[in-house]
Amino acid sequence: MKLYNLKEKSEQVNFSQAIKLGLGKKQGLFFPTKLPIINDTLLSEMLSMNFITRSSKILSLFIGDEIPEQQIQQSVQNAFHCSIPKIQYVQNNIACFELFHGPTLAFKDFGARFMAQILSYLNHKNEVITILTATSGDTGAAVAHAFYNMQNVRVIILYPKGKISEYQEKLFCTLGKNITTIAIEGSFDDCQTLVKQAFNDTELKKERGLNSANSINISRLLAQICYYFEAFSLISKQQRKNLIISIPCGNFGNLTAGLLAKSIGLPIKSFIAATNANDTVPKFLETGIWKPNKTISTLSNAMDISQPNNWPRVEEIFRINNWDLKSLGFGSVSDNITIQTLQNLDNLGYISEPHAAIAYKLLSEKIKDNEFGLFLGTAHPAKFKQSVENILKKTITLPQSLSKRINLPLLSHNMKPNFHKLRQFLLKK
Ligand SMILES: *Cc1c(COP(=O)(O)O)cnc(C)c1O
């Protein structure tokens, strides 16, 4: 598999380089030079396969002979077997596609676990790797658990102090061993900036064998393509004809993966990019002006991002397919409306959480009579127990993966958003 740098097209790398580098020169994102094509015959064959087999097939089509198919199958098995997605109907024509049944109760388990499996396979020489990543909540947990106890891998995770839920924090800041967590006194964008600075520091990067596991890493995106095919396999032939998928967006990785699924032959009719009050993209789609405002804290904190990293990939996908950006649905939803929507969903018999509720809200507004809509359930409601309980006046029971960590002490360090401090910390570690 060959990939090019979106900011410097002459820079080309293979899949293993792209995984290890994360970003290319000038902090450019990598993008496949050629996308596989799944024709109708292959598609119907693939839709009858189980999730693991089909996912291995999709990933092999992308990765090619760089990694043996059998190895990919093993990695997919290890990464996905505990996270099989489910569909829950909310109305006749609308269902939630739940991606939160994995070890850290969010869709990020798919990408993070696949990446960890592939990195460890590629690390033949057993070099020490440092994973440095920024999280707005769920990436941290997924990455920490995916790499926990792996030999020769150190994980350092930055998150905005006080801006992620208590339960999110408990999931990954209590692990210890090869996992170090740093609470940054700032926003997620500050954390992301620090990570970018570290990757620009050639000496530091080399000295520490730095790797980012952010959603900019192509291996994570490829893994996420697989569950769109699973969604398709779980709905009826009639529903497949006019399928709209509404996605709660932060860094726009999930949307990128969905658009890639469509690009290679999965006939999804259209997508809705749903954001909270951090509405850089909805404003851009409306006015053509890219003007990120200061990040605002909202109930859907994993989407509190005003400079979404993956947007250049979204534009590239529209460009190469000759699709019109105007065909992308979009909207932003305030906290007040999110609260009302959670209550509406509860009245329909479905307990959700703020991220998915935003996607549902826009879907229910935009869906037409002949269409079938899925909104992505990106996290388990228990991860946002306090806000969901306050809103619904109900008790949410904790799944075991959370309840067993809730009484453990937090092991995080505190730090100002200062690159010099972070650099010193990384060099000492
Ligand atoms: C990360 C996350 C999102 C945003 O996903 P992107 O791929 O960054 O757009 C949405 N919801 C939840 C619960 C998340 O953890």
Coordinates of C-alpha atoms and ligand atoms in Angstrom, one line a residue:
M1 CA 0.0 0.0 0.0
K2 CA 1.3 3.4 -1.0
L3 CA 0.3 6.7 0.6
Y4 CA 1.1 10.3 -0.2
N5 CA 1.3 13.4 2.0
L6 CA -1.6 15.8 1.4
K7 CA 0.6 18.8 2.0
E8 CA 3.6 17.6 0.0
K9 CA 2.5 15.3 -2.7
S10 CA 6.0 14.2 -3.6
E11 CA 6.4 12.5 -0.2
Q12 CA 5.3 8.9 -0.6
V13 CA 5.4 6.1 2.0
N14 CA 4.3 2.6 2.4
F15 CA 1.7 1.5 5.0
S16 CA 4.3 0.6 7.7
Q17 CA 6.0 3.9 7.3
A18 CA 2.7 5.7 7.5
I19 CA 1.8 4.0 10.7
K20 CA 5.1 4.7 12.3
L21 CA 5.3 8.3 11.1
G22 CA 1.7 9.3 11.8
L23 CA 2.2 12.6 10.0
G24 CA 4.4 13.5 7.1
K25 CA 6.4 16.6 6.3
K26 CA 4.8 20.0 7.2
Q27 CA 2.5 17.9 9.4
G28 CA 0.7 16.7 6.3
L29 CA -1.8 13.8 6.5
F30 CA -1.2 10.6 4.6
F31 CA -3.7 9.4 2.0
P32 CA -3.8 6.2 -0.1
T33 CA -2.5 6.8 -3.7
K34 CA -5.0 4.2 -4.9
L35 CA -8.2 3.0 -3.3
P36 CA -9.4 -0.6 -3.7
I37 CA -12.6 -1.2 -5.6
I38 CA -15.3 -3.5 -4.4
N39 CA -17.7 -4.4 -7.2
D40 CA -21.3 -5.5 -6.7
T41 CA -20.5 -9.2 -6.9
L42 CA -17.7 -9.0 -4.3
L43 CA -19.8 -6.7 -2.1
S44 CA -22.7 -9.2 -1.9
E45 CA -20.2 -12.0 -1.2
M46 CA -18.6 -9.9 1.5
L47 CA -21.9 -8.9 3.1
S48 CA -22.6 -12.6 3.9
M49 CA -19.3 -13.0 5.8
N50 CA -19.0 -12.5 9.5
F51 CA -17.6 -9.3 10.9
I52 CA -14.0 -10.5 11.6
T53 CA -13.6 -12.3 8.2
R54 CA -15.1 -9.4 6.2
S55 CA -13.0 -6.9 8.1
S56 CA -9.8 -8.8 7.4
K57 CA -10.7 -8.9 3.7
I58 CA -11.3 -5.2 3.6
L59 CA -8.1 -4.4 5.3
S60 CA -6.1 -6.8 3.1
L61 CA -7.5 -5.0 0.0
F62 CA -6.1 -1.8 1.3
I63 CA -2.8 -3.0 2.8
G64 CA -2.0 -5.4 0.0
D65 CA 1.0 -7.8 0.2
E66 CA 2.9 -5.6 2.7
I67 CA 1.5 -7.6 5.5
P68 CA 0.5 -11.3 5.0
E69 CA -3.3 -11.8 4.9
Q70 CA -3.1 -14.3 7.6
Q71 CA -1.4 -11.8 9.9
I72 CA -4.0 -9.2 9.2
Q73 CA -6.7 -11.8 10.0
Q74 CA -5.0 -12.5 13.3
S75 CA -4.6 -8.8 14.2
V76 CA -8.3 -8.1 13.3
Q77 CA -9.3 -11.1 15.4
N78 CA -7.4 -9.8 18.4
A79 CA -8.5 -6.2 17.9
F80 CA -12.2 -6.7 17.1
H81 CA -13.4 -9.9 18.7
C82 CA -14.5 -8.1 21.9
S83 CA -16.2 -5.1 20.3
I84 CA -18.8 -6.5 17.8
P85 CA -21.3 -3.6 17.0
K86 CA -25.1 -3.9 17.3
I87 CA -28.1 -2.2 15.9
Q88 CA -30.9 -0.8 18.1
Y89 CA -34.1 0.4 16.6
V90 CA -35.4 3.7 17.9
Q91 CA -38.1 4.3 15.4
N92 CA -39.3 2.4 12.3
N93 CA -36.9 4.2 10.0
I94 CA -34.1 5.1 12.5
A95 CA -31.7 3.0 14.4
C96 CA -28.6 3.5 16.4
F97 CA -25.5 1.7 15.2
E98 CA -23.8 1.0 18.5
L99 CA -20.1 1.0 18.4
F100 CA -19.5 1.0 22.1
H101 CA -19.4 -2.6 23.1
G102 CA -15.6 -2.8 23.3
P103 CA -13.3 -2.7 26.3
T104 CA -13.4 1.1 26.7
L105 CA -17.0 1.5 25.7
A106 CA -16.4 3.8 22.7
F107 CA -15.9 3.3 18.9
K108 CA -12.3 4.3 19.3
D109 CA -11.5 0.7 20.5
F110 CA -11.6 -0.4 16.9
G111 CA -9.0 1.9 15.5
A112 CA -6.7 1.9 18.6
R113 CA -6.7 -1.9 19.0
F114 CA -6.0 -2.6 15.4
M115 CA -3.2 0.0 15.3
A116 CA -1.6 -1.6 18.5
Q117 CA -1.8 -5.0 16.9
I118 CA -0.2 -3.9 13.7
L119 CA 2.5 -1.8 15.4
S120 CA 3.6 -4.7 17.6
Y121 CA 3.7 -7.0 14.5
L122 CA 5.9 -4.4 12.6
N123 CA 8.2 -3.9 15.5
H124 CA 10.4 -6.9 14.6
K125 CA 13.5 -5.4 16.1
N126 CA 11.8 -4.8 19.4
E127 CA 12.7 -1.2 19.5
V128 CA 11.3 1.0 22.3
I129 CA 8.3 3.0 20.9
T130 CA 6.7 6.0 22.7
I131 CA 3.1 6.6 21.8
L132 CA 2.3 10.3 22.4
T133 CA -1.3 11.2 22.0
A134 CA -3.8 13.9 22.8
T135 CA -7.3 13.0 23.8
S136 CA -10.6 14.8 24.3
G137 CA -11.7 11.8 26.3
D138 CA -12.2 8.5 24.6
T139 CA -9.0 8.1 22.5
G140 CA -7.0 8.1 25.6
A141 CA -8.8 5.2 27.1
A142 CA -8.9 3.2 23.9
V143 CA -5.2 3.7 23.2
A144 CA -4.1 3.1 26.8
H145 CA -6.0 -0.2 26.9
A146 CA -4.9 -1.2 23.4
F147 CA -1.2 -0.9 24.4
Y148 CA -1.5 -1.8 28.1
N149 CA 1.3 -4.2 29.1
M150 CA 2.7 -4.4 25.6
Q151 CA 6.5 -4.9 25.7
N152 CA 8.7 -2.1 24.5
V153 CA 5.8 0.4 24.2
R154 CA 5.5 3.4 26.4
V155 CA 2.2 5.4 26.2
I156 CA 2.0 9.1 27.2
I157 CA -1.5 10.6 27.0
L158 CA -2.3 14.3 27.2
Y159 CA -5.9 15.4 28.1
P160 CA -7.5 18.7 29.1
K161 CA -7.7 18.8 32.8
G162 CA -11.3 18.9 34.2
K163 CA -12.8 18.7 30.7
I164 CA -13.4 15.0 30.4
S165 CA -15.9 13.1 32.4
E166 CA -14.9 11.5 35.7
Y167 CA -15.7 8.1 34.3
Q168 CA -13.7 8.6 31.1
E169 CA -10.7 9.7 33.3
K170 CA -11.0 6.7 35.6
L171 CA -10.9 4.3 32.6
F172 CA -7.4 5.2 31.6
C173 CA -5.7 7.3 34.3
T174 CA -5.7 4.4 36.8
L175 CA -3.7 1.9 34.8
G176 CA -0.1 2.7 35.5
K177 CA 2.6 0.3 34.3
N178 CA 3.5 1.5 30.7
I179 CA 0.8 4.1 30.6
T180 CA 1.5 7.7 31.7
T181 CA -1.3 10.3 31.7
I182 CA -0.8 14.1 31.9
A183 CA -3.7 16.5 32.7
I184 CA -3.0 19.7 30.8
E185 CA -4.3 23.0 32.1
G186 CA -6.0 24.0 28.8
S187 CA -8.3 22.8 26.1
F188 CA -8.1 19.7 23.8
D189 CA -6.7 21.9 21.0
D190 CA -3.9 22.9 23.4
C191 CA -3.1 19.2 23.9
Q192 CA -3.2 18.6 20.2
T193 CA -0.9 21.6 19.6
L194 CA 1.6 20.2 22.1
V195 CA 1.6 16.8 20.4
K196 CA 2.2 18.5 17.0
Q197 CA 5.1 20.4 18.5
A198 CA 6.7 17.3 19.8
F199 CA 6.4 15.7 16.4
N200 CA 8.0 18.7 14.8
D201 CA 11.0 18.3 17.1
T202 CA 13.1 16.0 15.0
E203 CA 15.6 15.4 17.8
L204 CA 12.9 14.5 20.3
K205 CA 11.1 12.3 17.8
K206 CA 14.2 10.3 17.0
E207 CA 15.5 10.1 20.6
R208 CA 12.2 8.8 21.9
G209 CA 10.9 6.8 18.9
L210 CA 7.7 8.9 19.0
N211 CA 4.5 7.7 17.4
S212 CA 1.1 9.4 17.6
A213 CA -2.0 7.2 17.9
N214 CA -4.4 10.0 17.2
S215 CA -7.1 9.6 14.7
I216 CA -4.7 11.0 12.1
N217 CA -3.0 7.6 12.0
I218 CA -4.1 5.9 8.9
S219 CA -4.3 2.5 10.5
R220 CA -7.1 3.7 12.8
L221 CA -9.1 5.1 9.9
L222 CA -8.7 1.9 7.9
A223 CA -10.0 -0.2 10.8
Q224 CA -13.0 2.1 11.1
I225 CA -14.0 1.5 7.5
C226 CA -14.9 -2.1 8.5
Y227 CA -17.9 -1.3 10.7
Y228 CA -19.7 0.6 8.0
F229 CA -19.9 -2.7 6.0
E230 CA -21.1 -4.4 9.2
A231 CA -23.9 -1.8 9.5
F232 CA -24.9 -2.5 5.9
S233 CA -25.0 -6.2 6.5
L234 CA -27.3 -5.8 9.5
I235 CA -30.1 -4.0 7.6
S236 CA -32.6 -5.2 5.1
K237 CA -32.2 -5.0 1.3
Q238 CA -34.9 -2.3 1.2
Q239 CA -33.2 -0.2 3.9
R240 CA -29.9 -0.5 2.0
K241 CA -31.4 1.3 -1.0
N242 CA -31.6 4.7 0.7
L243 CA -29.3 4.7 3.7
I244 CA -28.3 7.9 5.4
I245 CA -25.7 7.8 8.2
S246 CA -25.4 10.6 10.7
I247 CA -22.1 10.9 12.5
P248 CA -21.2 12.8 15.7
C249 CA -18.0 14.6 14.6
G250 CA -15.0 15.9 16.5
N251 CA -11.8 15.3 14.6
F252 CA -13.8 13.9 11.6
G253 CA -12.0 10.6 11.6
N254 CA -15.3 8.6 11.8
L255 CA -16.7 10.6 8.9
T256 CA -13.5 10.1 6.9
A257 CA -13.8 6.3 7.4
G258 CA -17.4 6.3 6.3
L259 CA -16.6 8.3 3.2
L260 CA -13.8 5.9 2.4
A261 CA -16.2 3.0 2.7
K262 CA -18.5 4.7 0.2
S263 CA -15.6 5.5 -2.1
I264 CA -14.6 1.8 -2.4
G265 CA -18.1 0.6 -3.2
L266 CA -20.4 0.6 -0.2
P267 CA -23.5 2.3 -1.5
I268 CA -24.3 4.6 1.3
K269 CA -26.6 7.4 0.0
S270 CA -25.4 10.2 2.1
F271 CA -23.8 11.3 5.4
I272 CA -24.6 14.0 7.9
A273 CA -21.7 15.6 9.7
A274 CA -23.1 16.5 13.1
T275 CA -21.2 18.8 15.6
N276 CA -21.9 20.5 18.9
A277 CA -21.4 24.2 19.4
N278 CA -17.8 23.8 18.1
D279 CA -19.1 24.3 14.6
T280 CA -16.1 25.2 12.4
V281 CA -17.2 22.7 9.7
P282 CA -20.9 23.4 9.6
K283 CA -20.0 27.1 9.3
F284 CA -17.5 26.4 6.6
L285 CA -20.1 24.3 4.6
E286 CA -22.5 27.1 4.9
T287 CA -20.3 30.1 4.1
G288 CA -17.2 28.7 2.5
I289 CA -15.1 30.4 5.2
W290 CA -12.8 28.4 7.5
K291 CA -12.7 30.2 10.7
P292 CA -12.1 28.1 13.9
N293 CA -13.3 29.9 17.0
K294 CA -12.0 29.2 20.5
T295 CA -13.0 25.7 21.7
I296 CA -16.1 25.7 23.8
S297 CA -16.8 23.1 26.5
T298 CA -20.0 21.2 25.9
L299 CA -21.9 18.1 27.2
S300 CA -20.4 16.1 24.3
N301 CA -16.8 16.7 25.3
A302 CA -15.2 14.2 22.9
M303 CA -16.4 16.6 20.1
D304 CA -15.0 19.8 21.7
I305 CA -12.7 20.4 18.9
S306 CA -12.6 23.5 16.7
Q307 CA -9.7 22.6 14.4
P308 CA -10.6 19.1 13.2
N309 CA -7.5 17.3 12.1
N310 CA -9.0 15.0 9.5
W311 CA -10.8 17.6 7.5
P312 CA -8.2 17.8 4.6
R313 CA -8.8 14.0 4.1
V314 CA -12.6 14.6 3.8
E315 CA -11.9 17.3 1.1
E316 CA -9.5 14.9 -0.7
I317 CA -12.2 12.2 -0.8
F318 CA -14.7 14.6 -2.3
R319 CA -12.1 15.8 -4.8
I320 CA -11.0 12.4 -6.1
N321 CA -14.5 11.1 -6.4
N322 CA -15.8 14.3 -8.0
W323 CA -18.5 14.5 -5.3
D324 CA -19.9 17.9 -4.5
L325 CA -19.3 19.0 -0.9
K326 CA -22.9 20.3 -1.0
S327 CA -24.1 16.7 -0.9
L328 CA -22.7 16.4 2.7
G329 CA -25.4 17.0 5.3
F330 CA -24.4 19.0 8.3
G331 CA -25.5 20.9 11.4
S332 CA -24.6 21.8 14.9
V333 CA -26.6 21.2 18.0
S334 CA -26.5 23.2 21.3
D335 CA -26.4 21.7 24.7
N336 CA -30.0 22.7 25.4
I337 CA -31.2 20.9 22.3
T338 CA -29.0 17.9 23.2
I339 CA -30.7 17.7 26.6
Q340 CA -34.2 17.8 25.0
T341 CA -33.1 15.2 22.5
L342 CA -31.8 12.8 25.2
Q343 CA -35.2 13.1 26.9
N344 CA -37.1 12.5 23.6
L345 CA -35.0 9.4 23.0
D346 CA -35.7 8.2 26.5
N347 CA -39.4 8.6 25.8
L348 CA -38.9 6.4 22.7
G349 CA -37.4 3.8 25.0
Y350 CA -33.8 4.4 24.2
I351 CA -31.2 5.7 26.7
S352 CA -28.4 7.5 24.8
E353 CA -25.6 9.9 25.6
P354 CA -24.9 13.5 24.4
H355 CA -22.7 12.6 21.3
A356 CA -25.1 10.1 19.7
A357 CA -28.0 12.4 20.6
I358 CA -26.6 15.1 18.4
A359 CA -26.4 12.8 15.5
Y360 CA -29.9 11.5 16.1
K361 CA -31.3 15.1 16.3
L362 CA -30.0 16.1 12.9
L363 CA -30.9 12.8 11.4
S364 CA -34.5 13.0 12.6
E365 CA -34.8 16.5 11.1
K366 CA -33.3 15.7 7.7
I367 CA -34.5 12.2 7.0
K368 CA -37.0 11.8 4.1
D369 CA -39.9 9.4 3.8
N370 CA -38.3 6.8 1.7
E371 CA -35.0 6.8 3.6
F372 CA -33.5 4.7 6.3
G373 CA -31.3 6.4 8.9
L374 CA -28.5 5.2 11.2
F375 CA -26.9 7.4 13.8
L376 CA -23.6 6.2 15.2
G377 CA -23.6 5.4 18.9
T378 CA -20.0 6.4 19.6
A379 CA -19.9 5.8 23.4
H380 CA -21.8 3.9 26.1
P381 CA -24.2 6.1 28.1
A382 CA -22.4 5.0 31.3
K383 CA -19.3 6.9 30.2
F384 CA -21.3 10.1 30.7
K385 CA -23.2 8.7 33.7
Q386 CA -23.4 12.0 35.6
S387 CA -24.8 14.1 32.9
V388 CA -27.1 11.4 31.5
E389 CA -28.5 10.7 35.0
N390 CA -29.0 14.5 35.7
I391 CA -30.9 14.9 32.4
L392 CA -33.0 11.7 32.5
K393 CA -33.4 11.5 36.3
K394 CA -32.6 7.8 36.1
T395 CA -29.8 5.6 37.3
I396 CA -27.4 4.2 34.8
T397 CA -25.7 0.9 35.8
L398 CA -22.0 0.7 35.1
P399 CA -20.7 -2.0 32.9
Q400 CA -18.0 -4.1 34.5
S401 CA -15.1 -2.5 32.6
L402 CA -16.0 0.8 34.3
S403 CA -17.2 -0.4 37.7
K404 CA -13.9 -2.2 38.4
R405 CA -11.9 1.0 37.9
I406 CA -14.1 3.5 39.6
N407 CA -12.5 3.3 43.1
L408 CA -8.9 3.2 41.9
P409 CA -6.7 6.4 42.5
L410 CA -5.9 8.7 39.5
L411 CA -2.2 8.5 38.6
S412 CA -2.1 11.6 36.3
H413 CA 0.6 14.3 36.3
N414 CA -0.5 18.0 36.0
M415 CA 1.2 20.3 33.5
K416 CA 0.7 23.8 32.0
P417 CA 0.3 23.8 28.2
N418 CA 4.0 24.6 27.7
F419 CA 6.0 22.6 25.2
H420 CA 9.3 23.2 27.0
K421 CA 7.9 21.4 30.1
L422 CA 6.5 18.6 28.0
R423 CA 9.8 18.1 26.2
Q424 CA 11.8 17.9 29.5
F425 CA 9.2 15.4 30.8
L426 CA 9.5 13.2 27.7
L427 CA 13.3 13.2 27.8
K428 CA 13.4 12.1 31.4
K429 CA 10.8 9.4 31.0
Ligands
LIG1 C1 -14.0 10.7 19.4 C2 -15.4 10.8 19.6 C3 -16.2 11.4 18.6 C4 -15.7 12.1 17.5 O1 -15.1 11.3 16.5 P1 -14.1 11.8 15.4 O2 -13.7 10.6 14.6 O3 -13.0 12.5 16.1 O4 -14.9 12.8 14.6 C5 -17.6 11.4 18.8 N1 -18.2 10.7 19.9 C6 -17.4 10.1 20.8 C7 -18.1 9.5 22.0 C8 -16.0 10.1 20.7 O5 -15.3 9.5 21.6

